[in-house]
Coordinates of C-alpha atoms and ligand atoms in Angstrom, one line a residue:
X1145 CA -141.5 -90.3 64.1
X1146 CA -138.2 -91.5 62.9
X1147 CA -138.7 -93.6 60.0
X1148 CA -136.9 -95.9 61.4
X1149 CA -138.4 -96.6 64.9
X1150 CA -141.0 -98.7 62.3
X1151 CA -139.0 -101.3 62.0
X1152 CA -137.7 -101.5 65.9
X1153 CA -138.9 -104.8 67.0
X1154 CA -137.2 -106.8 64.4
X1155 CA -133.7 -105.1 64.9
X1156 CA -134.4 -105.4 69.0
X1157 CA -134.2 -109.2 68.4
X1158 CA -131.6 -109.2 66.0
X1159 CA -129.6 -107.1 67.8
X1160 CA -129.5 -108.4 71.2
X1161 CA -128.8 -111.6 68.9
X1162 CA -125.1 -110.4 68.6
X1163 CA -122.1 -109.7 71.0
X1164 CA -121.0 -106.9 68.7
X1165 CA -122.1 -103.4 70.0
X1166 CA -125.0 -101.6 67.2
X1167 CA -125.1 -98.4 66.9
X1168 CA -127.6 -96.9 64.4
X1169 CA -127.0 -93.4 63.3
X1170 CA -129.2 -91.1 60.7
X1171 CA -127.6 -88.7 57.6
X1172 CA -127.1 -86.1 60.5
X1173 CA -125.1 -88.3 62.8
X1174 CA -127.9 -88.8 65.4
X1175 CA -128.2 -91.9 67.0
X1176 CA -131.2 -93.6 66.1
X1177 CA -130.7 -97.0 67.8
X1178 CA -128.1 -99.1 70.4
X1179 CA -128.5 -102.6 71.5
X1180 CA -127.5 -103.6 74.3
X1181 CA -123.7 -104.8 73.9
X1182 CA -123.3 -101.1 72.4
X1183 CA -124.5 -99.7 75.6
X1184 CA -122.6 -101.5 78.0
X1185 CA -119.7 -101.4 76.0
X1186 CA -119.7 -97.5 76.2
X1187 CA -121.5 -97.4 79.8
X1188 CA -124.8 -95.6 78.7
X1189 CA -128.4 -96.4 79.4
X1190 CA -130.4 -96.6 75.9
X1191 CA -131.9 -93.4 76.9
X1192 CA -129.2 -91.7 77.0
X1193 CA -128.1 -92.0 73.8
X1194 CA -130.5 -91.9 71.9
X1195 CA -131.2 -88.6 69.9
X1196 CA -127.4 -87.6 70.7
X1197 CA -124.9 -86.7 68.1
X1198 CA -122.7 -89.5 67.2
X1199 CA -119.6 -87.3 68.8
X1200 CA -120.9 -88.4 72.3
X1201 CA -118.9 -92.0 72.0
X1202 CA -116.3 -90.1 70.1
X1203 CA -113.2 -89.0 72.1
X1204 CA -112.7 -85.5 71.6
X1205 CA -109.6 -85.3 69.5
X1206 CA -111.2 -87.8 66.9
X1207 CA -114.1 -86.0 66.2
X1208 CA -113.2 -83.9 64.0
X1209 CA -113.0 -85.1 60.6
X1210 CA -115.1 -88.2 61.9
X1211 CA -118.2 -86.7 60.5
X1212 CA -116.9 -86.0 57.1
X1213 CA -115.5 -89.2 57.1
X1214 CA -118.8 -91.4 57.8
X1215 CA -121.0 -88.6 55.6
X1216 CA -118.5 -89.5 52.6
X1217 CA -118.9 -93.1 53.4
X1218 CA -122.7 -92.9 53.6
X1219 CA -122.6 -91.5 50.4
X1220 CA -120.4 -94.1 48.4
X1221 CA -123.1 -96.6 50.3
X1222 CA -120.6 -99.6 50.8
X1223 CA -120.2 -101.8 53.7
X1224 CA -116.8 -101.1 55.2
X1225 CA -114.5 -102.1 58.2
X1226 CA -113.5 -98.7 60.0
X1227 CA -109.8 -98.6 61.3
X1228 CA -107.9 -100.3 58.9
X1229 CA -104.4 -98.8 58.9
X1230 CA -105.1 -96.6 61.8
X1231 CA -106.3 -97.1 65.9
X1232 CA -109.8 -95.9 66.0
X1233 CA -111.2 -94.7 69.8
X1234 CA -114.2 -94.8 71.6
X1235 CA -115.4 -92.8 75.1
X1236 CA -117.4 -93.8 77.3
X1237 CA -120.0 -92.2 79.7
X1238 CA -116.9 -91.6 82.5
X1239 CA -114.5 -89.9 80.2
X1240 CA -112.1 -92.8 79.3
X1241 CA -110.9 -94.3 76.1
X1242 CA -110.9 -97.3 74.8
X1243 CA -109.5 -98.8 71.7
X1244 CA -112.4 -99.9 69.5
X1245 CA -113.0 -102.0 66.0
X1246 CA -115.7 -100.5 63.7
X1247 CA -117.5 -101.7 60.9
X1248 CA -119.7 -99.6 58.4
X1249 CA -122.9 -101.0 57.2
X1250 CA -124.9 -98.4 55.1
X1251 CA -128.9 -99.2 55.0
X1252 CA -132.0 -97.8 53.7
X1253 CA -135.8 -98.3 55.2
X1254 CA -138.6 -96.1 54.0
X1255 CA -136.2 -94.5 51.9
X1256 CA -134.3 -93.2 54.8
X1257 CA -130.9 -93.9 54.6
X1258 CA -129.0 -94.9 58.2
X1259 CA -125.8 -96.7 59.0
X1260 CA -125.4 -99.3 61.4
X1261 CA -122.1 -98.9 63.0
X1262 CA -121.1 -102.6 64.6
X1263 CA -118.2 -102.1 67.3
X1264 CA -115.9 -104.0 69.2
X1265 CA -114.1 -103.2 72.4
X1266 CA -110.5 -104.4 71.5
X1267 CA -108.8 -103.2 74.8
X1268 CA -107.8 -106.8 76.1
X1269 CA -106.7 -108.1 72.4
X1270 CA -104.9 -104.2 72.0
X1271 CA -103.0 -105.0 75.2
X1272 CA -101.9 -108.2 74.6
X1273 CA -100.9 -107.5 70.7
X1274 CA -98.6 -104.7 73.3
X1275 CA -97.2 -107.2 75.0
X1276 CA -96.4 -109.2 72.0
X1277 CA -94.8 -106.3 70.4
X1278 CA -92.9 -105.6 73.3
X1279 CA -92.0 -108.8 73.5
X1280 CA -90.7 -108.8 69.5
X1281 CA -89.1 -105.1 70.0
X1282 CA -86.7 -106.8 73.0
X1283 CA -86.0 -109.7 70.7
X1284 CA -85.1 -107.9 68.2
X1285 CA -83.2 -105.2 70.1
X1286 CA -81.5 -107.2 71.7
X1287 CA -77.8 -106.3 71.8
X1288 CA -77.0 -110.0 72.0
X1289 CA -77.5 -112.2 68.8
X1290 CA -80.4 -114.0 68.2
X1291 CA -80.9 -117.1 65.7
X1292 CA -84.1 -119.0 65.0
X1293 CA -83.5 -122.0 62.9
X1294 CA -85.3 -125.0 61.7
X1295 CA -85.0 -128.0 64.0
X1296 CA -85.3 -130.0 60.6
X1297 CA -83.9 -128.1 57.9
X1298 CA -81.2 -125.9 60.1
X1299 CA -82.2 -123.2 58.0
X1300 CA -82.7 -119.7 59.5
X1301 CA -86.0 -118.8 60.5
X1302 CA -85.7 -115.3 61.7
X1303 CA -82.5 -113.4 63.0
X1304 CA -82.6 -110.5 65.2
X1305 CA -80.7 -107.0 64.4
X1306 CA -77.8 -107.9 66.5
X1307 CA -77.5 -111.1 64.7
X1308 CA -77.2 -108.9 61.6
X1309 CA -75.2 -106.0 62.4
X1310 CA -72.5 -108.6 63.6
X1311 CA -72.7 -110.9 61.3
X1312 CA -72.7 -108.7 58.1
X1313 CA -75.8 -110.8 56.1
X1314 CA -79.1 -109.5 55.8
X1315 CA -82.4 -111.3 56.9
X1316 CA -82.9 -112.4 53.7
X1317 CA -79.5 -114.2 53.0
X1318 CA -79.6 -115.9 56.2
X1319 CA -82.9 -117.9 55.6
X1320 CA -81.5 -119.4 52.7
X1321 CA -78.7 -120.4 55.0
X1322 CA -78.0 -122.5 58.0
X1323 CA -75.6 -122.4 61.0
X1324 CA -73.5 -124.3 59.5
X1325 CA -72.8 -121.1 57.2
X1326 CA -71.6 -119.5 60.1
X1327 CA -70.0 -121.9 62.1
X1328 CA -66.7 -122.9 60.7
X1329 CA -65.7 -125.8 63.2
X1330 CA -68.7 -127.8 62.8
X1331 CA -70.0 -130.1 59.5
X1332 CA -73.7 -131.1 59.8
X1333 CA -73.0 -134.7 61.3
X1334 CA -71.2 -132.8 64.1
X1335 CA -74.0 -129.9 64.8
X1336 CA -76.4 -132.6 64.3
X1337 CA -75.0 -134.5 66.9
X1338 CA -74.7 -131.4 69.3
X1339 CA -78.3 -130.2 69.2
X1340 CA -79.6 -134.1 69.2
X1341 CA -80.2 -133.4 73.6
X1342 CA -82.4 -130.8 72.5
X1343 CA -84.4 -132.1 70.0
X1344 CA -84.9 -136.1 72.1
X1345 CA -85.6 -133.4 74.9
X1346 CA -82.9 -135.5 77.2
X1347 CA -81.5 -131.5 77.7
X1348 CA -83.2 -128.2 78.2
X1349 CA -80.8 -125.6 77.1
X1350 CA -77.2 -126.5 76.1
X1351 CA -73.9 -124.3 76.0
X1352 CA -71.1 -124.1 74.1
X1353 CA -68.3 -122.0 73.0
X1354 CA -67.2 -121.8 68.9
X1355 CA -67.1 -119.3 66.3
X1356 CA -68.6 -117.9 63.6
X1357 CA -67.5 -116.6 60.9
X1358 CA -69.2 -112.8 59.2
X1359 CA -69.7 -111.9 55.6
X1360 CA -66.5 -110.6 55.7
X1361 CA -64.8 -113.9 56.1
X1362 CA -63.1 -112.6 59.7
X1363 CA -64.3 -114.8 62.3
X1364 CA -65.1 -114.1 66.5
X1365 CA -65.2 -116.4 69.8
X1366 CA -68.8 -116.8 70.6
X1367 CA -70.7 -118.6 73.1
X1368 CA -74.0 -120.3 72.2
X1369 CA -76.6 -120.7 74.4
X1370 CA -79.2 -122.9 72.6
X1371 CA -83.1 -123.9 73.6
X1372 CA -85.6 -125.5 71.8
X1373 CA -89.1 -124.0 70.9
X1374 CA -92.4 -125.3 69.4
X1375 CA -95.0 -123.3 67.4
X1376 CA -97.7 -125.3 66.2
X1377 CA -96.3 -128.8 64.6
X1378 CA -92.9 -127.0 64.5
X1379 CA -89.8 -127.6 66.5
X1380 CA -87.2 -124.5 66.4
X1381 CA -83.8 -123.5 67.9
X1382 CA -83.5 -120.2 69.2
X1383 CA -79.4 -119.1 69.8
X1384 CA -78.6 -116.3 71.9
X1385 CA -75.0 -115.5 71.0
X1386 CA -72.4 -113.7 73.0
X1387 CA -69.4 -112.4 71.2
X1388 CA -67.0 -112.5 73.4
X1389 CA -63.9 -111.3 71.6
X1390 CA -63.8 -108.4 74.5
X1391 CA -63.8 -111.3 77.2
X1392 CA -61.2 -113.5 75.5
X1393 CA -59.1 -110.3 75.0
X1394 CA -59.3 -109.8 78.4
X1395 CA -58.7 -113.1 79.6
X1396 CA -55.5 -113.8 77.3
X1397 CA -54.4 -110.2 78.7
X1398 CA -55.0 -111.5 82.1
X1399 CA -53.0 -114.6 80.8
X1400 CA -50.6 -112.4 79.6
X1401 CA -50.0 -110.9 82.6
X1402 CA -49.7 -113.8 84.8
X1403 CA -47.4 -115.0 82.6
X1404 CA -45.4 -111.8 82.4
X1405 CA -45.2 -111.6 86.7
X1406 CA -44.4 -115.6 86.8
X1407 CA -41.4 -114.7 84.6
X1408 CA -40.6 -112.1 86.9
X1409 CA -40.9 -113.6 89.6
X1410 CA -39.3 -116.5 88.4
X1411 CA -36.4 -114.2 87.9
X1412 CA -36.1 -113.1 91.2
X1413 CA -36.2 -116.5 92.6
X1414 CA -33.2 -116.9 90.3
X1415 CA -31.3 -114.0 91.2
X1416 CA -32.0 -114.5 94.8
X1417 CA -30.3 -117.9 94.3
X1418 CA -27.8 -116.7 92.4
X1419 CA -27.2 -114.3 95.4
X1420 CA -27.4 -116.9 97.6
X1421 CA -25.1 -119.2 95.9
X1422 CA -22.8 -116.5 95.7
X1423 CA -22.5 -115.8 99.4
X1424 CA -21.9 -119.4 99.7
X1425 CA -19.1 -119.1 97.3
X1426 CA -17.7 -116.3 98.9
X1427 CA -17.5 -118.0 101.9
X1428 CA -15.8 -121.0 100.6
X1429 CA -13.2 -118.5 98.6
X1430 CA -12.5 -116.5 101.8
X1431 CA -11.8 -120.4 103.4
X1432 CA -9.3 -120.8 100.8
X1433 CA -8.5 -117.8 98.7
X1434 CA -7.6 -116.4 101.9
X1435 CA -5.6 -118.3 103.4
X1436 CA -2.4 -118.6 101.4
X1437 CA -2.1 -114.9 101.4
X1438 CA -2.8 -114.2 105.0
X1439 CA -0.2 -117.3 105.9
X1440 CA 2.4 -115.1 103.7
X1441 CA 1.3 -112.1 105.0
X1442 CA 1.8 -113.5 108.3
X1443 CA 5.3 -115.4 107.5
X1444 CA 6.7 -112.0 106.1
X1445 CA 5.2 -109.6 109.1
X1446 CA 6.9 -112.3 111.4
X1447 CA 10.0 -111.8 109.6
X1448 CA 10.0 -108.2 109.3
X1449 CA 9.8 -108.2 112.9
X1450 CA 13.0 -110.5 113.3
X1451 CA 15.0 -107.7 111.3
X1452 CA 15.5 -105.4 114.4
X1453 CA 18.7 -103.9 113.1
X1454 CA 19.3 -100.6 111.4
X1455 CA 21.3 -101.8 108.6
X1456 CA 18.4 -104.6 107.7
X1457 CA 16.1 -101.9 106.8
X1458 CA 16.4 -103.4 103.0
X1459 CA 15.3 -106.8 104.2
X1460 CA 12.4 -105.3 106.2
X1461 CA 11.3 -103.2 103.3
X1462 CA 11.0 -106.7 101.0
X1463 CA 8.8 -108.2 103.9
X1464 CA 6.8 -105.5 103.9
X1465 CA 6.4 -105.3 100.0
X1466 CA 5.3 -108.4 100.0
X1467 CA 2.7 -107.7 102.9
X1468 CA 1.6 -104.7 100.8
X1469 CA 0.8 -107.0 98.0
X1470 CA -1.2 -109.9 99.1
X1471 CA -3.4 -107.1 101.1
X1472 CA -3.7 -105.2 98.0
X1473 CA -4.6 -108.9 96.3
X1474 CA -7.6 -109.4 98.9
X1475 CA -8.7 -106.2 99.0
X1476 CA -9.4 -106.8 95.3
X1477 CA -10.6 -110.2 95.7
X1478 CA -13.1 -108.4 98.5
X1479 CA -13.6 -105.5 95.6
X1480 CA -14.8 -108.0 93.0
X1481 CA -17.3 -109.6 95.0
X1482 CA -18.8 -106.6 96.3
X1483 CA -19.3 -105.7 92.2
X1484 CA -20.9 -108.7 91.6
X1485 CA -23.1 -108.2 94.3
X1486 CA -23.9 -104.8 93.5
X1487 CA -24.3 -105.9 89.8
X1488 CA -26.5 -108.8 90.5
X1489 CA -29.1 -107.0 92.9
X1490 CA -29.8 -104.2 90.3
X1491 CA -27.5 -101.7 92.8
X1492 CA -24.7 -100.4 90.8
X1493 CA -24.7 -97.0 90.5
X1494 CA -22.2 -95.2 88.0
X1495 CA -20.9 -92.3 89.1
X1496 CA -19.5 -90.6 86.4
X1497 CA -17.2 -88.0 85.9
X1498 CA -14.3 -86.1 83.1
X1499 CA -10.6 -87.3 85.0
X1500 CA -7.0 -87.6 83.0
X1501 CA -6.7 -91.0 82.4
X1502 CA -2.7 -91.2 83.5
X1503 CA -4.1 -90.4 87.1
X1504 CA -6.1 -94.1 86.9
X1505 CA -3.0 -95.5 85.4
X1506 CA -0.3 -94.5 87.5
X1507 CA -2.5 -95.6 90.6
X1508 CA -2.8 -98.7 89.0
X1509 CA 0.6 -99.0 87.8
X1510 CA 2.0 -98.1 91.6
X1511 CA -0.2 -101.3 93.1
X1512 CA 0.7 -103.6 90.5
X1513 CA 4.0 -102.4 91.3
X1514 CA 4.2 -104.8 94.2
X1515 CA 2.7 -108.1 92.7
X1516 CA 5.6 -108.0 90.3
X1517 CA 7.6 -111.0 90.9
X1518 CA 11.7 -111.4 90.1
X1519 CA 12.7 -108.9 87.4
X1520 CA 8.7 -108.8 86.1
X1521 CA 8.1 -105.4 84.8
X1522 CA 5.5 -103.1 83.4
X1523 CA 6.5 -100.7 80.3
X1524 CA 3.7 -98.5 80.1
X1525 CA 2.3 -95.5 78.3
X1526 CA 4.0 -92.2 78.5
X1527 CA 2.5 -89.5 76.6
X1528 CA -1.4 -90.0 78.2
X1529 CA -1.2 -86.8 80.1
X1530 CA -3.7 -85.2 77.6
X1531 CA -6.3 -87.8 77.5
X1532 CA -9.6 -87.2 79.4
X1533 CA -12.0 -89.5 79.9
X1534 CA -15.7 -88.6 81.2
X1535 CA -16.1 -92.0 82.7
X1536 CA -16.7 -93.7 86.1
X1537 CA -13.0 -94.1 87.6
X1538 CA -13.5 -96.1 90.0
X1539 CA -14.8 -98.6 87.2
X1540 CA -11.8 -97.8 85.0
X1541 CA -9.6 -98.7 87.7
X1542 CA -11.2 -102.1 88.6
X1543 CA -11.0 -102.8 84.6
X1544 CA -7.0 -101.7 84.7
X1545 CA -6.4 -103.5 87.7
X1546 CA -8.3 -106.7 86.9
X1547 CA -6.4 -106.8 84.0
X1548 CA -2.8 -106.1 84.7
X1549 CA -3.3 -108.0 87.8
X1550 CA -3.8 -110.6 85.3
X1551 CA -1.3 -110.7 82.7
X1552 CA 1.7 -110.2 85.8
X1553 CA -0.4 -113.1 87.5
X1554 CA -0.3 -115.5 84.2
X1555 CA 3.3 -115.0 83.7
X1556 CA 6.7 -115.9 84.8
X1557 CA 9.7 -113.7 86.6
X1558 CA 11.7 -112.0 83.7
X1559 CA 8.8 -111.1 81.7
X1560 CA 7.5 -107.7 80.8
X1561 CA 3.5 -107.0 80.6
X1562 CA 3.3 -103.7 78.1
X1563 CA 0.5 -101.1 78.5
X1564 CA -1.0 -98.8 75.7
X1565 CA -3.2 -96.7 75.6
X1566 CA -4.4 -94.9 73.0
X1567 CA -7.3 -92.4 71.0
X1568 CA -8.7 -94.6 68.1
X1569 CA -11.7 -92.6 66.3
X1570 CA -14.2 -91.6 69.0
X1571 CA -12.6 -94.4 71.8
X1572 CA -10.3 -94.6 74.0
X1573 CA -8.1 -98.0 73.5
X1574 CA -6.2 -100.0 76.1
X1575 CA -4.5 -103.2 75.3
X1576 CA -3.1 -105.4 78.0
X1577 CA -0.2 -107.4 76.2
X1578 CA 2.1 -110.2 78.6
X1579 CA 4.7 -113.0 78.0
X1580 CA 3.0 -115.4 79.9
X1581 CA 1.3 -118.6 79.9
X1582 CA -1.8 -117.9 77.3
X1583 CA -5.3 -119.3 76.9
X1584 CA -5.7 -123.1 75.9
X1585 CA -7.2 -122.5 72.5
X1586 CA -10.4 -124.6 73.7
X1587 CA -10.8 -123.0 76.9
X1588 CA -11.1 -119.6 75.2
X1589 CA -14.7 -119.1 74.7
X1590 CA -15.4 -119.4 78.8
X1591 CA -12.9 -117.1 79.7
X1592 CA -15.7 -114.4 80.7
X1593 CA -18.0 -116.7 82.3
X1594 CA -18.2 -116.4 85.9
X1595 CA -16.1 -119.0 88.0
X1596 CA -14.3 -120.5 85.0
X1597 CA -10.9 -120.9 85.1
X1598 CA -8.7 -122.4 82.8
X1599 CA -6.9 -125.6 82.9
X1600 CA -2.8 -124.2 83.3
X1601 CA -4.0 -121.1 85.4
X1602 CA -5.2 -123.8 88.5
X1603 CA -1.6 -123.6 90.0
X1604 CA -2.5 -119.7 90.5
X1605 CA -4.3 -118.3 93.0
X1606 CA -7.7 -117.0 91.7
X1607 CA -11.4 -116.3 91.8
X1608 CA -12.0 -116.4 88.3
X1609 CA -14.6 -113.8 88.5
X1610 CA -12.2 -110.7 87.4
X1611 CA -12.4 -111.0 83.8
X1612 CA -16.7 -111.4 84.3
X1613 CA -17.1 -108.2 86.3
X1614 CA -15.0 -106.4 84.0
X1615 CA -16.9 -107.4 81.0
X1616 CA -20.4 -107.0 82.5
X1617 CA -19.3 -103.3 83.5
X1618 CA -18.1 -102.2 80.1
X1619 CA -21.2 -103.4 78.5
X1620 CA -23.2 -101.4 80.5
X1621 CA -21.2 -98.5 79.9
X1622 CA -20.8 -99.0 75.9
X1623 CA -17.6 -100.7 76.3
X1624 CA -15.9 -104.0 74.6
X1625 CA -13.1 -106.0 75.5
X1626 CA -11.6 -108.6 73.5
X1627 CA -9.0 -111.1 73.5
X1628 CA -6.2 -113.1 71.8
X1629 CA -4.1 -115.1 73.7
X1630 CA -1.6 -117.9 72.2
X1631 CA -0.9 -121.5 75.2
X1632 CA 2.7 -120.9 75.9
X1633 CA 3.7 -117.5 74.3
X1634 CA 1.3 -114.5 76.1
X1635 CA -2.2 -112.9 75.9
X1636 CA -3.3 -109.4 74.9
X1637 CA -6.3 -107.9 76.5
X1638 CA -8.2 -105.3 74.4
X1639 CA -10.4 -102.7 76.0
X1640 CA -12.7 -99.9 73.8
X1641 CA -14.0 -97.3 76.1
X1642 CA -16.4 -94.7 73.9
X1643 CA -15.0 -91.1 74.8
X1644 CA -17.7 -89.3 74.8
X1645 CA -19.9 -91.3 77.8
X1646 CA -23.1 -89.4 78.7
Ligands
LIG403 P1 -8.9 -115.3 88.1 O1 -7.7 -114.7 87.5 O2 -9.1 -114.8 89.5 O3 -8.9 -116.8 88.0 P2 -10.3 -113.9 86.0 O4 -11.7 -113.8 85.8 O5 -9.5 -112.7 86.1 O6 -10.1 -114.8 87.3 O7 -9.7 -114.8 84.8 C1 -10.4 -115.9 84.4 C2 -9.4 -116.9 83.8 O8 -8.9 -116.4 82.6 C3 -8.2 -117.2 84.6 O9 -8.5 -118.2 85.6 C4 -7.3 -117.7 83.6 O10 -7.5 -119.0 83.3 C5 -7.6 -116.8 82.4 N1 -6.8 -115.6 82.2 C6 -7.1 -114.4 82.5 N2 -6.2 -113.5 82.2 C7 -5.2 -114.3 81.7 C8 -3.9 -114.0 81.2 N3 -3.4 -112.7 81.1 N4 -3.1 -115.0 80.8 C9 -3.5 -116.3 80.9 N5 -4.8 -116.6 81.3 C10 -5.6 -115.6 81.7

């Protein structure tokens, strides 16, 4: 008989004594003894363990090395907890497995030596210390940024890795700080104030947008969302911050964009008024631009028709000159507008090609030809025959014409209006020289804007949108045109055209 066994009744009371399972094993590992926690905790009747080698309430993969590890122990002879530093495992009758807590308790009676194995089913307290750790691993993996500070002292508690990685301090720096480290646009008064809701418990969670500013010194829009938490006697903050550089980038793009379409569209609007304004402008031109030349027109057609005989074929011709030229003056009239139409809605297409300029100039020579007035007359270039341009022509005929138009306009019978045109480095000069009535020296600097007119031109008929048109066009086509004009003694008209125009 087991040595043991002698002893029975007084561990039988002990042991049912104690919620702890007992299991009693000899030098070879055979269970001697169970009380009754042990059994139930592994789902055997007594009997059935009883004589069995230890191994039975050992999962299979622990076994090995398990009876090395308990004979060592029995012979060093010390009490021991098992599992320190490592899960230890237990099976039951029905094959499952069960996290388990061990302690070692080495004994002798009758000089036999046994060890009483006391063992604790930790399943429940294994799966909630799971939970917990779940619950830490999410806190701390948490892509957003999470601060835990002192309700008291501010000072940082515990900071998750997000926290870290975007701020640039490690754990340890940050307890010594507070958020007032890392929060730029508050002092304490201020934060205290802000978190006081939380603290009196008048608010739950509070939100707020500010920055904060990393190791680094460069700083990033956050939003705070702040709650309070107690363990034991302790009142805490916990911070969940959102950087939300991405999201203000986004937003000021969105601005951005917004603003850029308004502008647009505000320019639109604008044209579209300009557009409209200009139609109304027309309209009121054609009212009285109009009519002085279509009452001469239709004084001299009248006339012309009263010449019947042969021999007044000379007085016919002069009425029909003068026909000629105030057609020729509204068609340009009609000519300008339609540019500035064209130019305003974005529509103008150049159309360019390589021409010999004296085939512009003689065209526009021959209509000037009949705005002339008493012995007016035009001394223009001879020796052009070999220039070429590669330009638009029908542009550098609206330039010509625009401006001789002007200079015989602007000045008196018995003057001359010269032409030249020459090569000057890599352009092609014009200048536009008359005898006539100048530029008021004040009025000079509005000469190119649309609709102006100056003050001794009134008594002429005019648009004043000529010498506008004609400078909008050579700018887009890498032009200049210039000006120097003197009240009372004549005007020259400078125009650069490059020569080589892609
Ligand atoms: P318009 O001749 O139809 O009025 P322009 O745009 O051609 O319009 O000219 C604008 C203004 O510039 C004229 O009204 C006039 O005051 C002045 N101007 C242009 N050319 C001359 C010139 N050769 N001599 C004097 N004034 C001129």
């Amino acid at each position: 008989m087991d040595a043991f066994k002698k002893g029975s009744n007084i561990f039988k009371i002990l042991s049912e004594a104690v919620s702890e399972g007992i299991i009693i094993v000899n030098t070879s590992h055979i269970i001697v003894e169970t009380n009754d926690s042990a059994n139930q905790i592994f789902g055997y009747e007594k009997e059935e363990l009883i004589g069995e080698h230890l191994d039975i309430l050992i999962p299979n993969q622990y076994r090995h090395g398990h009876d090395k590890h308990v004979a060592g122990f029995m012979e060093k002879g010390q009490k021991r907890q098992m599992g320190r530093g490592r899960d230890l495992y237990g099976s039951r009758k029905d094959g499952s497995e069960f996290p388990v807590e061990a302690g070692l308790n080495p004994f002798s009676v009758y000089e036999n030596n046994y060890v009483m194995a006391l063992v604790i089913d930790i399943s429940v307290r294994k799966k909630a210390e799971q939970e917990l750790q779940h619950w830490a691993n999410i806190f701390n993996e948490s892509l957003n940024e999470i601060f835990i500070f002192d309700s008291k002292t501010l000072q940082f508690l515990n900071v998750n890795k997000g926290a870290l990685k975007n701020i640039g301090y490690s754990l340890e720096e940050l307890k010594t700080m507070t958020p007032l480290d890392i929060k730029p646009d508050f002092d304490r008064t201020q934060f205290i104030e802000k978190i006081k809701p939380l603290l009196n418990d008048s608010l739950d969670k509070l939100k707020f947008y500010t920055i904060h500013k990393r190791k680094d010194g460069t700083i990033y829009p956050v939003e705070v969302h702040l709650q309070k938490s107690s363990l034991r006697e302790n009142d805490m903050l916990v911070a969940i911050i959102l950087d939300i550089t991405e999201q203000e980038k986004y937003t000021q793009k969105l601005e951005e964009t917004v603003d850029q379409r308004t502008h647009q569209l505000q320019k639109a609007l604008t044209k579209e008024k300009e557009l409209g304004e200009l139609k109304t402008k027309f309209l009121s031109l054609v009212a009285h631009e109009f009519k002085t030349p279509l009452s001469g027109i239709m004084t001299s057609a009248t006339l012309a028709g009263k010449y019947t005989r042969e021999e007044q074929q000379s007085k016919r011709e002069k009425h029909l000159k003068t026909i000629r030229g105030k057609v020729k003056y509204l068609n340009n009239i009609i000519n300008d507008f339609l540019s500035i139409e064209r130019l305003e809605s974005g529509k103008f297409n150049y159309t360019f090609s390589k021409f010999p300029i004296s085939k512009v100039v003689n065209e526009v020579i021959y209509d000037a030809n009949m705005l002339l007035k008493e012995n007016q007359h035009i001394e223009y270039p001879d020796h052009i025959d070999s220039i070429y341009l590669n330009f638009d022509e029908k542009i550098l005929e609206l330039i010509l014409t625009n401006l001789i138009n002007n200079a015989i306009k602007y000045s008196s019978e018995d003057s001359t209006v010269y032409i030249v045109a020459e090569e000057i480095d890599d352009k092609l000069a014009f200048s536009i020289r008359d005898e006539g009535i100048g530029i008021p020296e004040a009025e000079q600097k509005h000469i190119f804007n649309r609709y102006f007119r100056a003050e001794n031109a009134l008594l002429n008929q005019g648009t004043g949108i000529g010498l506008n048109i004609v400078k909008t066009h050579l700018e887009n086509l890498g032009g200049t045109i210039t000006f120097t004009s003197t009240e009372g003694e004549g005007s020259v008209f400078n125009v650069k055209i490059p020569l080589k125009t892609s």
